Amino acid sequence: MGYNKCCIPGCSTKYGHDLILRIFPTDSILKTKWRQNLGNIRISQSSAVCELHFAQSEFEKIREDGKKKLKQNAVPSLSEEVRCHLSRLSHCIESDHSYNKLLPDKEECYV
């Protein structure tokens, strides 16, 4: 494995956190869609994107072992839903140092 952190500027997710990193697809059409949705960032063969940059709708149902699996044609996003999720996670990390605890859904999200 050559990747160790999320390649999205401003994201601090690293390998070893409770979040999964997804490498860029080998399919050139899907890889282009990923890059376009992420602002045409520079990537290398070892670039990866953490699961926080995928909307929940991009995942299949959670498996019995608790792991998440991306849908075959999933594309990461910098959408409002994803930014809100990142904002909530960032707040939790700063206050609780807990990487997998989210704020309740009723909390406001300021982006």
Rosetta silent file (secondary structure, phi, psi, omega in degrees, C-alpha in Angstrom):
SEQUENCE: MGYNKCCIPGCSTKYGHDLILRIFPTDSILKTKWRQNLGNIRISQSSAVCELHFAQSEFEKIREDGKKKLKQNAVPSLSEEVRCHLSRLSHCIESDHSYNKLLPDKEECYV
SCORE:     score description
SCORE:     0.000 S_00000001
   1 L     0.000  122.939 -178.102    0.000    0.000    0.000 S_00000001
   2 L  -100.236   -6.565 -177.265    1.567    3.302   -1.103 S_00000001
   3 L   -99.738  147.319  179.495   -1.050    5.715    0.199 S_00000001
   4 L  -140.867   -2.777  176.490   -1.152    7.025    3.738 S_00000001
   5 E  -155.023  162.477  178.497   -3.391   10.103    3.757 S_00000001
   6 E   -70.858  136.114 -176.394   -6.333   11.674    1.978 S_00000001
   7 L   -86.147   -0.037 -178.914   -5.228   13.735   -1.030 S_00000001
   8 L   -76.461  123.988  179.290   -8.012   16.328   -0.660 S_00000001
   9 L   -54.513  131.648  178.863   -6.543   19.718    0.327 S_00000001
  10 L    90.030  -10.461  179.171   -7.495   20.575    3.903 S_00000001
  11 L   -91.714  132.321 -176.475   -8.452   17.013    4.872 S_00000001
  12 L  -105.274   12.589  179.685   -6.361   15.561    7.681 S_00000001
  13 L   -67.108  130.426  179.035   -7.507   11.937    7.447 S_00000001
  14 E  -125.561  159.081  175.096   -4.555    9.559    7.549 S_00000001
  15 L   -58.678  134.725 -178.721   -4.164    5.807    7.291 S_00000001
  16 L   107.724  -21.895  171.725   -4.740    4.354   10.729 S_00000001
  17 L   -68.122  172.645  179.365   -7.686    6.598   11.637 S_00000001
  18 L   -77.578   10.109 -179.174  -10.997    4.799   11.894 S_00000001
  19 L  -107.631  147.193 -176.353  -11.795    6.018    8.377 S_00000001
  20 L   -94.624  137.778  174.721  -11.070    4.098    5.205 S_00000001
  21 E   -96.232  136.798  179.991   -9.006    5.510    2.339 S_00000001
  22 E  -113.538  124.635  178.027  -10.098    4.659   -1.214 S_00000001
  23 E   -74.918  156.678  178.661   -7.526    4.679   -3.994 S_00000001
  24 L   -63.958  144.251 -178.879   -8.415    6.275   -7.315 S_00000001
  25 L   -67.597  155.424  177.031   -9.998    3.830   -9.761 S_00000001
  26 L   -81.767  -24.545  177.730   -7.967    2.378  -12.610 S_00000001
  27 L   -64.152  121.899 -173.465  -10.825    2.927  -15.068 S_00000001
  28 H   -64.958  -34.928  179.692   -9.886    6.161  -16.872 S_00000001
  29 H   -67.660  -45.958  179.473  -13.481    7.394  -17.298 S_00000001
  30 H   -67.163  -38.579  178.107  -14.318    6.913  -13.619 S_00000001
  31 H   -61.290  -40.422  178.024  -10.970    8.406  -12.567 S_00000001
  32 H   -63.377  -41.605  177.503  -11.759   11.506  -14.652 S_00000001
  33 H   -61.568  -42.576  178.057  -15.159   11.839  -12.946 S_00000001
  34 H   -58.250  -50.297 -177.453  -13.464   11.617   -9.536 S_00000001
  35 H   -61.826  -42.921 -179.807  -10.989   14.351  -10.452 S_00000001
  36 H   -62.627  -42.970 -179.868  -13.689   16.622  -11.910 S_00000001
  37 H   -68.024  -22.472 -177.665  -15.873   16.297   -8.805 S_00000001
  38 L  -103.037   15.088  175.851  -12.891   17.098   -6.593 S_00000001
  39 L    82.855   27.914  179.164  -11.806   20.223   -8.470 S_00000001
  40 L    52.108   46.620  177.814   -9.234   18.601  -10.781 S_00000001
  41 L   -67.029  157.428  175.963   -6.725   18.115   -7.979 S_00000001
  42 L   -76.035  136.680  178.918   -3.293   16.728   -8.773 S_00000001
  43 L  -132.531  160.454  174.077   -3.027   13.015   -8.162 S_00000001
  44 L  -125.215 -179.111  179.219   -0.358   10.332   -8.304 S_00000001
  45 L   -63.539  -23.045 -178.201   -0.550    6.548   -8.508 S_00000001
  46 L  -101.779   10.625 -179.885   -0.686    6.424   -4.721 S_00000001
  47 L   -69.502  141.991  179.261   -3.392    9.092   -4.253 S_00000001
  48 E  -141.082  157.024  179.471   -6.372    8.135   -2.123 S_00000001
  49 E  -122.678  133.558 -179.839   -9.589    9.772   -0.935 S_00000001
  50 E   -77.685  161.027 -175.141  -11.063    9.118    2.502 S_00000001
  51 H   -62.758  -16.657 -179.584  -14.612    7.875    2.920 S_00000001
  52 H   -68.326  -17.505 -178.480  -15.745   11.280    4.212 S_00000001
  53 H   -93.216   13.464  175.862  -15.692   12.636    0.666 S_00000001
  54 L  -117.231  132.413  175.032  -18.392   10.208   -0.466 S_00000001
  55 L   -65.016  152.188  179.594  -22.084   10.846    0.129 S_00000001
  56 H   -56.937  -29.923 -179.777  -23.845    8.100    2.075 S_00000001
  57 H   -68.923  -12.741  179.289  -25.796    7.279   -1.097 S_00000001
  58 H   -85.026   -4.195 -179.676  -22.507    6.198   -2.742 S_00000001
  59 E  -104.698  148.142  170.906  -22.168    3.227   -0.365 S_00000001
  60 L   -75.242  174.960  176.644  -23.860   -0.137   -0.505 S_00000001
  61 L   -58.451  146.120  179.242  -25.591   -1.347    2.638 S_00000001
  62 L   -64.053  133.716 -177.642  -23.141   -1.858    5.495 S_00000001
  63 L   -71.342  167.586  179.921  -21.951   -5.454    5.536 S_00000001
  64 L   -61.093  -30.216  179.502  -22.458   -7.817    8.469 S_00000001
  65 L   -81.653    3.639  176.120  -18.829   -7.302    9.489 S_00000001
  66 L    87.533   -4.527 -178.384  -19.526   -3.558    9.775 S_00000001
  67 L   -81.700  149.391  176.947  -17.389   -2.546    6.802 S_00000001
  68 L   -95.203  147.502  175.839  -18.584   -0.104    4.178 S_00000001
  69 L  -131.212  129.826  177.555  -18.322   -0.855    0.473 S_00000001
  70 E   -70.689  146.957  171.534  -18.517    1.739   -2.263 S_00000001
  71 L   -65.118  156.505 -173.843  -20.928    1.181   -5.102 S_00000001
  72 L   -55.753  -39.915 -178.152  -19.169    0.171   -8.311 S_00000001
  73 L  -108.236   28.824 -179.620  -19.501    3.597   -9.955 S_00000001
  74 L   -62.565  143.739  179.700  -19.262    5.717   -6.796 S_00000001
  75 L  -130.502  129.146  177.604  -17.794    9.190   -7.230 S_00000001
  76 L   -67.850  166.045 -173.581  -16.434   11.332   -4.371 S_00000001
  77 L  -149.361  156.470  169.266  -17.812   14.801   -3.877 S_00000001
  78 L  -112.981   33.185 -176.493  -17.234   18.135   -2.233 S_00000001
  79 L   -68.392  170.358  179.146  -21.004   18.600   -2.014 S_00000001
  80 H   -58.386  -42.149  179.918  -22.863   20.339    0.803 S_00000001
  81 H   -60.238  -43.860 -178.873  -23.759   16.972    2.378 S_00000001
  82 H   -69.549  -43.060  178.863  -20.112   15.916    2.461 S_00000001
  83 H   -62.523  -38.030  178.558  -18.877   19.309    3.744 S_00000001
  84 H   -63.997  -43.887  178.843  -21.504   19.212    6.499 S_00000001
  85 H   -61.493  -43.345  178.451  -20.390   15.727    7.506 S_00000001
  86 H   -63.135  -40.116  179.093  -16.753   16.883    7.572 S_00000001
  87 H   -62.006  -43.538  178.424  -17.691   19.893    9.674 S_00000001
  88 H   -63.515  -44.369 -178.873  -19.434   17.675   12.216 S_00000001
  89 H   -64.385  -43.347  179.564  -16.508   15.265   12.353 S_00000001
  90 H   -58.346  -43.576  178.555  -14.008   18.086   12.732 S_00000001
  91 H   -61.353  -41.932 -179.339  -15.983   19.464   15.693 S_00000001
  92 H   -66.166  -41.314 -179.566  -16.043   16.029   17.332 S_00000001
  93 H   -63.910  -42.590 -178.971  -12.320   15.492   16.855 S_00000001
  94 H   -66.742  -37.217 -174.852  -11.505   18.879   18.385 S_00000001
  95 H   -92.145  -34.973 -174.395  -13.784   18.412   21.383 S_00000001
  96 H  -116.270  -12.580 -172.624  -13.701   14.668   22.073 S_00000001
  97 L    54.642   35.126  178.090  -10.729   13.297   20.147 S_00000001
  98 L  -114.123  117.215 -173.671  -13.115   10.612   18.958 S_00000001
  99 L   -81.138  -12.337 -177.547  -12.810    9.881   15.252 S_00000001
 100 L  -124.115   21.390  176.410  -16.033    7.977   14.836 S_00000001
 101 L  -106.955  125.858  178.997  -18.503    9.945   16.948 S_00000001
 102 L  -106.261  154.796  175.306  -20.820   12.294   15.086 S_00000001
 103 L   -68.317  154.057  177.032  -22.919   15.103   16.448 S_00000001
 104 L   -58.336  150.825 -177.393  -26.651   14.417   16.711 S_00000001
 105 L   -59.534  -23.833 -177.605  -28.606   15.044   13.506 S_00000001
 106 L   -78.272  -10.198  179.065  -30.437   17.978   15.111 S_00000001
 107 L   -67.805  145.653  177.576  -27.197   19.952   15.456 S_00000001
 108 L   -74.025  149.430  176.179  -26.762   22.861   13.051 S_00000001
 109 L  -118.953  115.548 -179.984  -24.098   22.585   10.373 S_00000001
 110 L  -103.615  117.824 -178.966  -22.337   25.817    9.488 S_00000001
 111 L  -121.445    0.000    0.000  -20.411   25.690    6.236 S_00000001
